[in-house]
Tab-separated table of C-alpha atoms in Angstrom:
chain	number	residue	atom	x	y	z
I	1	MET	CA	131.014	34.180	73.002
I	2	THR	CA	130.233	30.731	74.345
I	3	ASP	CA	133.974	30.002	74.453
I	4	LEU	CA	134.833	33.322	76.142
I	5	LEU	CA	132.252	33.307	78.951
I	6	THR	CA	131.485	29.790	80.386
I	7	ALA	CA	129.310	28.896	83.218
I	8	ASP	CA	132.062	29.015	85.818
I	9	ALA	CA	131.488	32.837	85.457
I	10	PHE	CA	128.282	32.477	87.178
I	11	ALA	CA	129.425	30.710	90.294
I	12	PRO	CA	128.071	30.110	92.664
I	13	HIS	CA	125.005	29.202	89.931
I	14	GLN	CA	127.839	27.515	87.441
I	15	THR	CA	125.271	24.128	87.729
I	16	LEU	CA	122.329	26.268	86.650
I	17	ALA	CA	124.540	28.509	84.114
I	18	ALA	CA	125.153	25.389	82.307
I	19	GLN	CA	121.758	24.511	81.820
I	20	LEU	CA	120.825	27.829	80.630
I	21	LEU	CA	123.257	29.637	78.848
I	22	ALA	CA	122.395	27.951	75.511
I	23	HIS	CA	119.446	29.801	76.066
I	24	ALA	CA	120.342	32.985	77.185
I	25	THR	CA	120.384	35.045	73.750
I	26	GLU	CA	119.818	34.769	70.439
I	27	GLY	CA	120.815	37.051	67.275
I	28	ASP	CA	123.509	39.337	67.171
I	29	ASP	CA	122.982	42.415	69.064
I	30	GLY	CA	126.242	43.047	71.386
I	31	SER	CA	124.057	45.316	73.904
I	32	HIS	CA	122.287	42.444	74.585
I	33	ASP	CA	125.050	39.324	74.614
I	34	LEU	CA	126.387	36.943	76.802
I	35	ALA	CA	128.818	39.795	78.560
I	36	HIS	CA	125.378	42.137	79.208
I	37	ILE	CA	124.147	38.945	80.814
I	38	HIS	CA	127.089	38.266	83.128
I	39	ARG	CA	127.266	42.111	83.803
I	40	VAL	CA	123.797	41.748	84.875
I	41	PHE	CA	124.027	38.720	86.768
I	42	ARG	CA	127.080	40.244	88.997
I	43	ASN	CA	124.806	43.584	89.598
I	44	ALA	CA	122.139	41.356	90.670
I	45	MET	CA	124.435	39.624	93.307
I	46	ARG	CA	125.460	42.331	94.609
I	47	ILE	CA	121.976	43.985	95.218
I	48	ARG	CA	120.787	40.685	97.051
I	49	ALA	CA	123.364	40.373	99.388
I	50	GLY	CA	121.909	43.627	100.337
I	51	GLU	CA	118.107	42.728	99.785
I	52	GLY	CA	117.781	38.858	99.933
I	53	GLY	CA	115.598	37.049	97.835
I	54	ASP	CA	115.617	33.199	96.278
I	55	ALA	CA	118.902	32.871	94.696
I	56	LYS	CA	118.248	30.722	92.261
I	57	VAL	CA	114.615	32.341	90.775
I	58	LEU	CA	117.107	35.273	90.676
I	59	ALA	CA	119.894	33.490	88.874
I	60	ALA	CA	117.170	31.793	86.435
I	61	ALA	CA	115.729	35.519	85.661
I	62	VAL	CA	119.287	37.031	84.784
I	63	LEU	CA	120.219	34.351	82.679
I	64	LEU	CA	116.943	34.160	80.938
I	65	HIS	CA	116.095	37.544	80.856
I	66	ASP	CA	116.974	38.215	77.372
I	67	CYS	CA	116.332	35.099	75.761
I	68	VAL	CA	114.171	36.397	73.281
I	69	ALA	CA	115.672	39.151	70.889
I	70	VAL	CA	113.943	42.224	69.544
I	71	GLU	CA	115.400	44.964	67.944
I	72	LYS	CA	114.988	48.448	69.369
I	73	ASN	CA	113.505	49.913	66.532
I	74	SER	CA	110.750	46.882	65.932
I	75	PRO	CA	107.167	47.580	66.708
I	76	LEU	CA	107.336	44.362	68.777
I	77	ARG	CA	109.611	45.763	70.853
I	78	SER	CA	106.832	46.174	73.786
I	79	GLN	CA	106.501	42.718	73.784
I	80	ALA	CA	110.042	41.154	74.085
I	81	SER	CA	110.125	40.810	78.115
I	82	ARG	CA	106.647	39.157	77.550
I	83	LEU	CA	108.126	37.264	74.623
I	84	ALA	CA	110.958	36.369	77.240
I	85	ALA	CA	109.042	35.119	79.354
I	86	GLU	CA	107.003	32.809	78.091
I	87	LYS	CA	109.965	31.095	76.304
I	88	ALA	CA	112.006	30.848	79.656
I	89	SER	CA	108.658	29.177	81.255
I	90	GLY	CA	108.800	26.458	78.579
I	91	ILE	CA	112.433	26.224	79.373
I	92	LEU	CA	112.519	25.612	82.885
I	93	ALA	CA	109.259	23.486	82.610
I	94	ASP	CA	111.341	21.446	80.279
I	95	LEU	CA	114.031	21.109	83.336
I	96	GLY	CA	111.591	20.273	85.292
I	97	TRP	CA	110.995	22.994	87.705
I	98	ALA	CA	107.889	23.560	90.092
I	99	GLU	CA	105.297	25.619	88.671
I	100	ASP	CA	105.766	28.343	91.402
I	101	LYS	CA	109.508	28.907	90.638
I	102	ILE	CA	108.718	28.949	87.153
I	103	ALA	CA	105.904	31.669	87.673
I	104	ALA	CA	108.370	33.961	90.190
I	105	VAL	CA	110.740	33.421	86.948
I	106	ALA	CA	108.175	34.429	84.612
I	107	HIS	CA	107.135	37.337	86.588
I	108	ALA	CA	110.658	39.031	87.045
I	109	VAL	CA	111.319	38.411	83.637
I	110	LEU	CA	107.801	40.340	82.178
I	111	THR	CA	108.460	42.927	84.480
I	112	HIS	CA	112.137	43.847	83.898
I	113	SER	CA	111.551	45.658	80.907
I	114	PHE	CA	111.579	49.381	80.557
I	115	SER	CA	109.235	49.267	77.212
I	116	ALA	CA	107.130	46.632	78.877
I	117	ASN	CA	106.309	49.355	81.787
I	118	ILE	CA	104.916	46.539	84.224
I	119	PRO	CA	106.030	47.026	87.838
I	120	PRO	CA	107.453	44.463	89.390
I	121	GLN	CA	105.743	43.342	92.326
I	122	THR	CA	108.511	40.182	94.243
I	123	ILE	CA	111.777	40.934	95.699
I	124	GLU	CA	113.491	39.208	92.623
I	125	ALA	CA	111.835	41.208	89.977
I	126	LYS	CA	112.324	43.870	91.769
I	127	ILE	CA	116.600	42.921	91.699
I	128	LEU	CA	116.339	42.009	87.943
I	129	GLN	CA	114.946	45.120	86.760
I	130	ASP	CA	117.518	47.107	89.287
I	131	ALA	CA	120.298	44.893	87.731
I	132	ASP	CA	119.594	45.639	84.607
I	133	ARG	CA	118.868	49.219	84.119
I	134	LEU	CA	122.004	49.164	86.039
I	135	ASP	CA	123.791	48.267	83.151
I	136	ALA	CA	121.683	50.942	81.175
I	137	ILE	CA	123.618	53.679	82.712
I	138	GLY	CA	127.292	54.313	83.610
I	139	MET	CA	130.121	53.918	81.398
I	140	VAL	CA	128.180	50.697	79.878
I	141	GLY	CA	125.549	52.501	79.461
I	142	VAL	CA	127.034	55.101	77.047
I	143	ALA	CA	128.619	52.387	75.308
I	144	ARG	CA	125.601	50.680	74.475
I	145	CYS	CA	123.551	53.876	73.450
I	146	PHE	CA	126.286	54.354	70.965
I	147	TYR	CA	126.588	51.012	69.923
I	148	ILE	CA	122.612	50.175	69.570
I	149	ALA	CA	122.682	53.757	67.337
I	150	GLY	CA	125.304	52.456	65.133
I	151	ARG	CA	123.231	49.384	64.326
I	152	LEU	CA	120.043	51.439	63.494
I	153	GLY	CA	122.024	54.143	61.496
I	154	SER	CA	121.970	56.941	63.869
I	155	GLY	CA	123.509	59.809	63.907
I	156	LEU	CA	125.388	61.358	66.749
I	157	TYR	CA	123.980	64.577	67.450
I	158	HIS	CA	121.385	67.004	65.616
I	159	PRO	CA	124.680	69.490	64.449
I	160	GLY	CA	122.741	72.440	64.496
I	161	ASP	CA	120.881	71.928	68.048
I	162	PRO	CA	122.416	69.390	70.029
I	163	ASP	CA	120.404	69.712	73.225
I	164	ALA	CA	117.202	69.787	71.425
I	165	GLU	CA	116.517	73.442	72.810
I	166	HIS	CA	114.448	73.971	69.884
I	167	ARG	CA	113.273	70.905	68.546
I	168	PRO	CA	111.371	67.547	69.775
I	169	LEU	CA	113.739	64.595	71.171
I	170	ASP	CA	114.289	62.366	68.334
I	171	ASP	CA	116.961	59.595	69.833
I	172	ARG	CA	116.239	56.964	66.516
I	173	ARG	CA	117.663	60.251	64.528
I	174	PHE	CA	120.465	61.042	67.447
I	175	ALA	CA	122.254	59.008	70.013
I	176	ILE	CA	122.936	61.698	72.164
I	177	ASP	CA	118.869	62.451	72.428
I	178	HIS	CA	118.642	59.394	73.951
I	179	PHE	CA	120.121	60.646	77.101
I	180	PRO	CA	117.302	62.826	77.978
I	181	ALA	CA	114.514	60.852	76.281
I	182	LYS	CA	115.625	57.748	78.647
I	183	LEU	CA	119.193	57.186	80.280
I	184	LEU	CA	118.948	60.430	82.250
I	185	LYS	CA	115.481	59.205	83.909
I	186	LEU	CA	116.668	55.659	84.613
I	187	SER	CA	117.923	56.494	87.921
I	188	ASP	CA	114.697	58.081	89.641
I	189	GLY	CA	112.792	54.633	89.379
I	190	PHE	CA	114.733	51.976	90.669
I	191	GLN	CA	113.031	49.523	92.999
I	192	THR	CA	115.692	48.684	95.661
I	193	ASP	CA	117.661	50.629	98.290
I	194	THR	CA	121.054	48.987	97.030
I	195	GLY	CA	120.100	49.630	93.752
I	196	ARG	CA	119.300	52.758	94.101
I	197	ALA	CA	122.524	53.967	95.754
I	198	LEU	CA	124.430	52.124	93.044
I	199	ALA	CA	122.281	53.849	89.985
I	200	GLN	CA	123.139	57.390	91.375
I	201	GLU	CA	127.011	56.678	91.128
I	202	ARG	CA	126.161	55.570	87.537
I	203	HIS	CA	123.759	59.055	86.927
I	204	GLN	CA	126.629	60.661	87.688
I	205	ARG	CA	128.863	59.327	85.254
I	206	LEU	CA	126.404	59.901	82.780
I	207	GLU	CA	125.875	63.890	83.652
I	208	GLN	CA	130.013	63.613	83.748
I	209	PHE	CA	129.877	62.290	80.140
I	210	LEU	CA	127.600	65.094	78.753
I	211	THR	CA	129.269	67.327	80.251
I	212	LEU	CA	132.768	66.271	78.251
I	213	PHE	CA	130.714	65.275	75.227
I	214	ARG	CA	129.290	69.134	75.004
I	215	ASP	CA	132.570	70.878	75.436
I	216	GLU	CA	134.186	68.758	72.855
I	217	ILE	CA	131.516	69.767	70.103
């Protein structure tokens, strides 16, 4: 992917990106690859334009928020953002960053994750959480959901009860269960006004997809 996406794609932070892209991802998860990092970066810069915040801290947090890979079905999943924050801190320390800036990046990385369930306290952390969650809803969110389901060996839906009217939701077994279990809840938890407005549009796309999907099955 590095030959397809260069640091120039992260302008005006291409110098920082050149330093950090090699650390941005690990493993072979196509839902958390450099394309995901770039989409989150674009989301974050769009939100920052309306909300403010330290641009360099935010850019570094975006570039390093998935620097540790943990599969969705791993018992360590809830620890992924903590592990990433620790790794990011070490990377930035090696680059000579000031301790307060490292701490700001680490906090944003730590609190971005849905699984971690730690409230973000700074504007940069709030923007990163919103920017990352935007990539989990809308049409990209649909694509990522089914991609991950394929990695985990899940079915598309329960053929006898696709809407889980008479059974508990099980998004480890059925991809479509992930919509009511998580994806349709995400738009209610956005941290910034700008992110919230973008989320509402993408949430509507999720609902439209589900309507069409149900019609076809």
